[in-house]
Amino acid sequence: MKAHDGMYIDGAWRPAAGTDTITVLNPVDEQPVGQVPAGTAEDVDAAVRAARAALPGWAATPPAERAVLIGALRDRLVARKDEIAETVTAELGAPLAFSEAVHAGVPIVVAGSYAELAAAHAFEETVGNSTVYLEPVGVVGAITPWNYPLHQIVNKVAPALAAGCTVVLKPAEDTPLTAQLFAEAVHDAGVPAGVFNLVTGLGPVAGQALAEHEGVDLVSFTGSTAVGKQIGATAGAAVKRVALELGGKSANVILPSADLAKAVNVGVANVMSNSGQTCSAWTRMLVHADQYDEAVELAAAAAAKYGPRIGPVVNAKQHARVRGYIAKGVEEGARVVAGGPEAPTEKGYFVQPTVFADVTPEMTIAQEEIFGPVVSIIRYTDEDDALRIANGTVYGLAGAVWAADDAEAVAFARRMDTGQVDINGGSFNPLAPFGGYKQSGVGRELGAHGLSEYLQTKSLQF
Ligand code: NAP
Ligand code: MG
């Protein structure tokens, strides 16, 4: 795997300020696949200065020209999609077919959507006797996680560039090679020097320095709620804009009129996908008491079909953490009907696809984000009970509702405290705003709403 030993700052790969490095491991066999520099506050400072210097020129570039460059970036991602998939597979451990379809495929669609939005968006509007200009917020500090290495980057960088902002990216320490490949694509697309900058490094060092830097106007963070709270506090103290895309504990609500087998099978597949490392995964399956035993049987059978082909989780810490949650579920009295806490292989960070029955809403496994291939099946007695359980966590990122007809499902979905709901298996829409209610976050990504996060208004009265 190709790795740069420098940072991408001001349009070139430059040596890092320090000598520390990060070794990237393949989660399948725990073998090294590459090494990148571990950036410090000094690297972050150089990158923020470059981004600030490039800001006036980029902000003044007509949106149509910015759109052309984002389109060129998309084309570079298309040209290198096989390499992207191989890189994500090497550092995240995702099965290659999934990397090709989702980890490489989705960011191409999102980048394309922002090429179109940059060209079509109204950056100026008239309100009575005022002209309102939508101007870029400024320098963006983007901090991304490893679970969808390229998607999380494109979700921030594409709208930021479309808005006329410049960016410093600190990607996850576990998946920096995909980020370096993205920086190459930005460079080859012809995006001007300083508009996009990359500093690889550790969260508490490079990430924190970026979030605290006074030259950053907006911090956009995706990751754990614990770190998100810290970043929100830092940004608040400095009166900086902040966008937080945090955890989830989403409910898959199966109403009695639904096609039970379909709802259960799609629900289990949703959780097992990406080895359960999806913030919007429907990790709680809510089933009516009368259908409970049948649903448990269906879910256990569905999970048993997966096995190790779901791929490992990302690292040793997550491997221990996820299996710790499974052990906790057993300890608190839930019943394992598929999988379990034992590692299925000696090498690699594999976790057994696990289904818990007899889960009650207050159990740890029904409240906390596990971020692994674990689904908890919870019994409800009537719709109000189902709603209470669905809304009964600190999170509110996503969810699903299944019923005989869409209208019945929509009526339930409208009462859920959550940012996205799939109705009867509705498919992913790259233009629909994505983001959380409650502690799942602040702000929205994707589509026009995602672009608005990077804009501020200036009103001129006549
Ligand atoms: P995390 O620590 O929140 O990582 C997210 C990003 O923030 C990474 O780039 C990380 O750098 C950086 N970071 C860490 N500490 C920081 C700090 N003090 N200041 C600034 N940036 C900092 O998440 P994680 O440790 O990788 O995963 C832990 C849990 O978070 C998971 O089990 C899951 O529950 C949740 N998670 C949620 C999402 C999501 O999409 N909502 C994604 C990933 C994880 P490093 O890579 O160096 O840590
Ligand atoms: Mg971390």
XYZ file of C-alpha atoms and ligand atoms in Angstrom:
511
model
C 0.000 0.000 0.000
C 1.377 3.404 -0.969
C 1.921 5.812 1.941
C 3.267 9.370 2.031
C 5.734 10.217 4.774
C 4.641 13.855 4.857
C 1.619 16.103 5.236
C -0.314 17.576 2.311
C -0.087 21.311 3.049
C -0.396 24.264 0.672
C -0.552 22.087 -2.422
C 2.462 19.842 -1.734
C 3.606 16.896 0.384
C 5.880 18.369 3.065
C 7.934 16.714 5.780
C 6.183 16.524 9.152
C 7.461 18.760 11.954
C 8.164 15.770 14.227
C 9.407 12.226 13.764
C 6.589 10.182 15.325
C 4.719 7.795 13.071
C 1.512 5.755 13.021
C 1.636 2.166 11.781
C -1.533 1.118 10.012
C -2.619 -2.498 10.595
C -4.840 -4.747 8.535
C -7.619 -5.848 10.946
C -7.948 -9.190 9.128
C -4.462 -10.440 10.024
C -3.015 -7.678 12.261
C -0.145 -7.153 9.794
C 1.206 -3.653 8.974
C 0.058 -2.202 5.660
C 1.643 1.234 5.852
C 3.035 4.006 7.980
C 2.168 7.703 8.108
C 3.501 10.635 10.133
C 1.833 11.463 13.443
C 1.276 15.194 13.190
C 1.704 17.707 15.983
C 0.339 21.166 16.771
C 3.115 22.562 14.567
C 1.841 20.686 11.487
C -1.712 21.745 12.282
C -0.600 25.360 12.555
C 1.152 25.235 9.165
C -1.952 23.684 7.595
C -4.341 26.241 9.136
C -2.105 29.100 7.946
C -2.159 27.668 4.412
C -5.943 27.310 4.551
C -6.356 30.863 5.826
C -4.063 32.270 3.133
C -6.033 30.436 0.432
C -9.432 31.493 1.792
C -9.928 34.913 0.111
C -9.108 33.569 -3.342
C -11.268 30.459 -3.008
C -14.195 32.334 -1.439
C -14.079 34.785 -4.380
C -13.951 32.010 -6.992
C -17.359 31.909 -8.717
C -19.445 28.929 -7.513
C -19.615 27.609 -11.080
C -15.791 27.367 -11.157
C -15.732 25.700 -7.749
C -18.315 23.268 -9.138
C -16.057 22.361 -12.059
C -13.185 21.537 -9.692
C -15.432 19.434 -7.431
C -16.574 17.628 -10.585
C -12.926 17.031 -11.481
C -12.349 15.665 -7.960
C -15.277 13.297 -8.431
C -13.756 12.138 -11.720
C -10.420 11.464 -9.989
C -12.246 9.340 -7.404
C -13.988 7.445 -10.225
C -10.662 6.857 -11.991
C -9.145 5.450 -8.780
C -12.148 3.613 -7.367
C -10.462 0.193 -7.375
C -7.494 1.591 -5.475
C -9.847 3.290 -3.011
C -11.678 0.008 -2.391
C -8.400 -1.893 -1.927
C -7.081 0.740 0.477
C -10.243 0.764 2.615
C -10.194 -3.037 2.676
C -6.544 -3.044 3.764
C -6.933 -0.582 6.633
C -10.556 -1.147 7.744
C -10.833 -4.856 6.941
C -14.100 -4.487 5.002
C -14.806 -7.243 2.448
C -13.702 -6.045 -1.001
C -17.155 -6.198 -2.603
C -18.543 -3.963 0.154
C -15.600 -1.571 -0.203
C -16.215 -1.315 -3.931
C -19.968 -0.786 -3.684
C -20.176 1.377 -0.577
C -16.808 2.723 0.611
C -15.753 3.771 -2.898
C -19.165 4.036 -4.558
C -21.055 6.298 -2.155
C -18.409 9.083 -1.873
C -18.351 9.308 -5.681
C -22.111 9.921 -5.654
C -21.815 12.494 -2.847
C -18.936 14.344 -4.536
C -21.012 14.415 -7.740
C -24.007 15.792 -5.857
C -21.917 18.709 -4.539
C -20.513 19.459 -7.984
C -24.152 19.908 -9.056
C -25.240 21.775 -5.927
C -22.315 24.211 -6.123
C -23.411 25.118 -9.644
C -27.140 25.334 -8.895
C -27.310 26.748 -5.342
C -28.587 30.309 -4.852
C -25.748 32.072 -3.040
C -27.764 35.277 -3.115
C -31.412 35.982 -2.339
C -33.735 38.949 -2.056
C -35.864 39.456 1.073
C -37.960 42.628 0.943
C -35.525 45.559 0.731
C -32.495 43.336 1.460
C -30.089 41.345 -0.616
C -28.847 38.368 1.389
C -25.475 36.907 0.431
C -24.593 33.375 1.524
C -20.883 33.549 2.235
C -18.429 30.834 3.299
C -17.942 30.463 7.056
C -14.136 30.409 6.553
C -11.500 27.848 7.500
C -12.951 24.445 8.368
C -11.268 21.978 10.717
C -12.609 18.546 9.743
C -12.079 15.578 12.075
C -13.268 12.205 10.778
C -13.630 8.617 12.055
C -12.570 5.318 10.513
C -15.905 3.567 10.019
C -16.562 4.961 6.508
C -13.105 6.418 5.851
C -13.754 8.174 2.542
C -17.484 8.855 2.946
C -16.905 10.776 6.197
C -14.209 12.876 4.498
C -16.245 13.658 1.363
C -19.343 14.456 3.489
C -17.381 17.368 4.941
C -14.858 18.400 2.309
C -17.190 18.455 -0.720
C -19.810 20.823 0.781
C -17.091 22.946 2.414
C -15.384 23.452 -0.954
C -18.742 24.063 -2.655
C -19.471 26.796 -0.099
C -16.112 28.492 -0.691
C -14.509 27.381 2.586
C -10.967 26.054 2.860
C -10.227 22.916 4.856
C -7.744 21.209 7.161
C -8.551 17.511 7.584
C -7.433 15.294 10.477
C -8.576 11.761 9.573
C -8.804 8.800 11.965
C -5.488 7.266 12.967
C -6.730 3.818 11.868
C -7.516 4.844 8.267
C -5.060 7.556 7.130
C -4.124 5.848 3.841
C -7.566 6.460 2.342
C -7.221 10.105 3.425
C -3.846 10.396 1.679
C -5.349 8.929 -1.474
C -8.142 11.513 -1.244
C -5.531 14.311 -0.922
C -3.872 13.040 -4.109
C -7.243 13.153 -5.874
C -7.821 16.745 -4.709
C -4.359 17.694 -5.966
C -4.796 15.983 -9.331
C -8.207 17.629 -9.769
C -6.426 20.988 -9.824
C -7.888 22.436 -6.615
C -5.681 25.469 -5.785
C -2.899 25.146 -3.206
C -4.002 25.652 0.399
C -7.709 25.098 -0.270
C -7.470 21.541 1.087
C -4.817 20.381 3.571
C -4.239 17.050 5.310
C -2.598 16.445 8.689
C -2.481 12.810 9.801
C -2.083 12.153 13.492
C -3.624 11.170 16.813
C -6.894 12.611 18.074
C -5.713 14.007 21.398
C -2.670 15.603 19.685
C -3.375 16.713 16.107
C -7.181 16.535 16.437
C -7.274 18.600 19.599
C -4.798 21.155 18.198
C -7.052 21.575 15.163
C -10.251 21.940 17.219
C -8.560 24.527 19.462
C -6.781 26.501 16.722
C -7.924 30.114 16.646
C -7.480 30.220 12.874
C -10.293 27.679 12.456
C -13.791 29.153 12.048
C -15.850 25.956 12.018
C -15.093 22.538 13.468
C -16.885 19.648 11.812
C -16.501 16.435 13.786
C -17.794 12.900 13.333
C -17.078 10.288 15.974
C -17.859 9.362 19.549
C -20.223 11.373 21.726
C -17.522 11.645 24.413
C -15.058 13.424 22.122
C -17.910 15.352 20.466
C -18.932 16.872 23.794
C -15.363 18.004 24.375
C -15.110 19.547 20.901
C -18.479 21.248 21.307
C -17.327 22.774 24.598
C -14.049 24.007 23.082
C -15.823 25.500 20.068
C -18.486 27.079 22.282
C -15.873 28.783 24.455
C -14.265 30.283 21.340
C -17.649 31.207 19.722
C -16.868 28.997 16.724
C -19.388 27.236 14.549
C -19.513 23.515 15.181
C -21.085 20.504 13.495
C -21.193 17.235 15.435
C -22.114 13.895 13.922
C -22.124 11.539 16.902
C -23.369 8.162 17.932
C -26.687 6.400 17.598
C -28.796 3.598 19.044
C -31.460 3.483 16.404
C -34.687 1.495 16.557
C -36.054 -0.832 13.893
C -39.763 -0.730 14.729
C -41.735 -3.642 13.296
C -45.466 -2.929 13.608
C -47.810 -5.952 13.784
C -49.125 -5.421 10.247
C -45.641 -5.596 8.675
C -44.097 -8.363 6.610
C -42.244 -9.806 9.602
C -39.696 -11.946 7.758
C -38.688 -9.114 5.447
C -38.439 -6.577 8.270
C -36.311 -8.917 10.397
C -34.017 -9.973 7.545
C -33.406 -6.440 6.306
C -32.958 -5.316 9.922
C -30.287 -7.936 10.667
C -28.507 -7.146 7.380
C -28.516 -3.446 8.284
C -26.696 -4.142 11.557
C -24.212 -6.694 10.179
C -23.211 -4.448 7.277
C -19.722 -2.912 7.817
C -19.436 -5.261 10.836
C -21.897 -3.116 12.766
C -19.651 -0.072 12.556
C -22.349 2.295 11.315
C -23.598 5.142 13.505
C -27.076 4.938 11.970
C -27.408 1.120 12.336
C -30.755 -0.132 13.681
C -29.226 -1.952 16.637
C -32.518 -2.286 18.543
C -35.218 -4.378 16.915
C -38.662 -3.684 18.411
C -41.192 -6.488 17.962
C -44.768 -6.923 19.244
C -45.100 -9.532 22.032
C -47.349 -11.755 19.861
C -44.698 -12.007 17.121
C -41.674 -12.012 19.388
C -40.685 -15.685 19.327
C -41.042 -15.907 15.567
C -38.931 -12.760 15.092
C -36.200 -14.118 17.378
C -36.053 -17.335 15.397
C -35.878 -15.461 12.087
C -33.160 -13.117 13.359
C -31.028 -15.934 14.753
C -31.243 -17.774 11.436
C -30.399 -14.592 9.507
C -27.330 -13.841 11.681
C -26.067 -17.432 11.501
C -25.782 -17.049 7.716
C -23.203 -14.268 8.018
C -20.176 -15.688 9.851
C -16.735 -14.162 9.279
C -17.615 -12.827 5.830
C -18.923 -9.660 7.508
C -15.258 -8.793 8.131
C -13.509 -7.853 11.379
C -13.945 -4.723 13.470
C -11.308 -2.043 13.032
C -8.772 -2.534 15.833
C -7.832 -4.370 19.022
C -9.529 -1.780 21.228
C -12.856 -2.075 19.385
C -12.438 -5.890 19.364
C -12.222 -5.913 23.145
C -14.894 -3.245 23.551
C -17.523 -4.935 21.377
C -16.959 -8.349 22.963
C -17.087 -6.643 26.367
C -20.575 -5.348 25.522
C -21.676 -8.844 24.465
C -20.417 -10.249 27.778
C -22.252 -7.449 29.583
C -25.489 -8.381 27.799
C -25.170 -11.965 29.041
C -24.359 -10.726 32.543
C -27.456 -8.502 32.616
C -29.709 -11.428 31.661
C -30.212 -11.125 27.910
C -30.275 -14.399 25.952
C -27.771 -15.032 23.157
C -29.534 -16.719 20.236
C -26.689 -16.285 17.721
C -22.991 -15.523 18.150
C -21.514 -14.638 21.531
C -18.511 -12.897 23.088
C -15.816 -15.438 22.113
C -13.549 -14.357 19.255
C -14.197 -16.709 16.323
C -10.589 -16.613 15.057
C -7.163 -16.513 16.643
C -5.818 -13.768 14.380
C -7.716 -10.729 13.276
C -10.347 -8.622 15.011
C -13.358 -10.764 14.133
C -16.545 -10.715 16.208
C -19.354 -13.244 15.837
C -22.557 -11.808 14.360
C -24.611 -11.736 17.544
C -28.333 -11.615 18.274
C -29.732 -11.039 21.759
C -33.289 -11.927 22.770
C -35.081 -11.009 26.014
C -33.453 -7.592 26.002
C -35.204 -5.000 28.157
C -35.018 -1.305 27.242
C -32.846 -0.249 30.178
C -30.081 -2.855 29.691
C -26.633 -1.527 28.780
C -26.744 -3.245 25.373
C -30.040 -1.448 24.653
C -28.756 1.963 25.730
C -25.106 2.309 24.683
C -23.596 2.358 21.219
C -21.773 -0.962 20.737
C -20.419 -0.306 17.225
C -20.188 -3.980 16.380
C -22.319 -6.732 14.765
C -24.796 -6.999 17.629
C -28.576 -6.678 17.469
C -30.903 -6.599 20.482
C -34.518 -7.737 20.118
C -36.901 -5.944 22.467
C -40.552 -6.841 23.112
C -43.321 -4.208 23.109
C -46.983 -4.511 24.065
C -48.639 -1.726 22.035
C -47.720 1.252 19.824
C -47.276 3.691 22.692
C -44.992 1.207 24.413
C -43.014 0.833 21.168
C -42.684 4.608 20.853
C -41.539 4.974 24.462
C -38.843 2.348 23.899
C -37.817 3.760 20.496
C -37.376 7.247 21.987
C -35.911 5.985 25.258
C -32.187 6.606 24.712
C -30.002 9.715 24.685
C -29.567 9.236 20.921
C -31.729 10.079 17.906
C -29.841 9.532 14.674
C -31.851 7.124 12.520
C -34.426 4.357 12.553
C -36.816 2.241 10.547
C -40.539 1.563 10.643
C -42.308 -1.347 8.952
C -46.080 -1.650 8.464
C -48.557 -3.004 5.924
C -48.828 0.418 4.309
C -46.570 3.454 4.229
C -49.133 5.774 5.839
C -49.270 3.676 9.012
C -45.463 3.616 9.187
C -45.214 7.366 8.522
C -47.650 8.131 11.366
C -45.354 6.275 13.751
C -42.142 7.743 12.280
C -43.444 11.288 12.789
C -43.562 10.624 16.545
C -39.948 9.401 16.714
C -37.239 11.717 18.097
C -34.749 10.992 15.355
C -33.229 12.588 12.261
C -33.824 9.884 9.634
C -36.304 7.031 9.286
C -36.470 4.428 6.517
C -40.081 3.538 5.737
C -40.671 -0.112 4.760
C -37.069 -0.541 3.636
C -36.702 2.804 1.831
C -33.275 3.237 0.257
C -30.375 5.599 0.986
C -30.806 9.067 -0.496
C -27.518 10.993 -0.851
C -29.429 14.300 -1.026
C -31.490 13.835 2.153
C -30.174 15.658 5.247
C -28.453 13.286 7.671
C -27.896 14.139 11.328
C -29.074 13.712 14.843
C -31.728 14.715 17.309
C -30.704 14.829 20.981
C -27.124 13.660 21.734
C -26.625 12.236 18.241
C -25.349 15.600 17.184
C -25.707 19.129 15.946
C -26.037 20.047 12.284
C -26.764 18.104 9.123
C -24.692 16.532 6.374
C -25.502 15.750 2.708
C -27.475 17.664 0.106
C -28.412 21.338 0.295
C -28.805 21.184 4.096
C -25.228 19.912 4.331
C -24.039 22.804 2.179
C -25.829 25.346 4.396
C -23.685 24.260 7.366
C -20.698 25.900 5.680
C -22.441 29.177 4.797
C -23.245 32.315 6.771
C -25.531 35.143 5.737
C -24.740 38.793 5.110
C -27.752 41.076 4.617
C -27.505 44.344 2.697
C -30.456 46.766 3.024
C -31.468 49.168 0.258
P -13.254 9.028 18.360
O -12.089 8.937 19.265
O -14.354 9.949 18.690
O -12.665 9.338 16.890
C -13.195 10.226 15.938
C -12.118 11.197 15.447
O -11.805 12.122 16.481
C -10.789 10.537 15.089
O -10.168 11.232 14.035
C -10.021 10.718 16.384
O -8.637 10.567 16.257
C -10.411 12.112 16.769
N -10.204 12.458 18.179
C -10.076 11.621 19.238
N -9.889 12.333 20.371
C -9.873 13.637 20.024
C -9.721 14.864 20.742
N -9.537 14.878 22.054
N -9.762 16.021 20.055
C -9.972 16.038 18.731
N -10.117 14.901 17.990
C -10.079 13.727 18.626
O -13.871 7.602 18.154
P -13.092 6.201 18.264
O -12.234 6.153 19.484
O -12.398 5.973 17.014
O -14.326 5.204 18.430
C -14.933 5.053 19.701
C -16.431 4.949 19.591
O -16.962 6.086 18.923
C -16.978 3.795 18.779
O -17.032 2.611 19.468
C -18.334 4.311 18.393
O -19.235 4.090 19.437
C -18.113 5.785 18.215
N -17.944 6.164 16.777
C -18.959 6.777 16.150
C -18.830 7.126 14.835
C -19.910 7.811 14.080
O -19.922 7.779 12.851
N -20.846 8.464 14.726
C -17.656 6.838 14.140
C -16.611 6.218 14.820
C -16.780 5.903 16.135
P -8.025 9.073 16.471
O -8.358 8.333 15.254
O -6.578 9.270 16.631
O -8.669 8.503 17.687
Mg -9.997 7.365 19.364
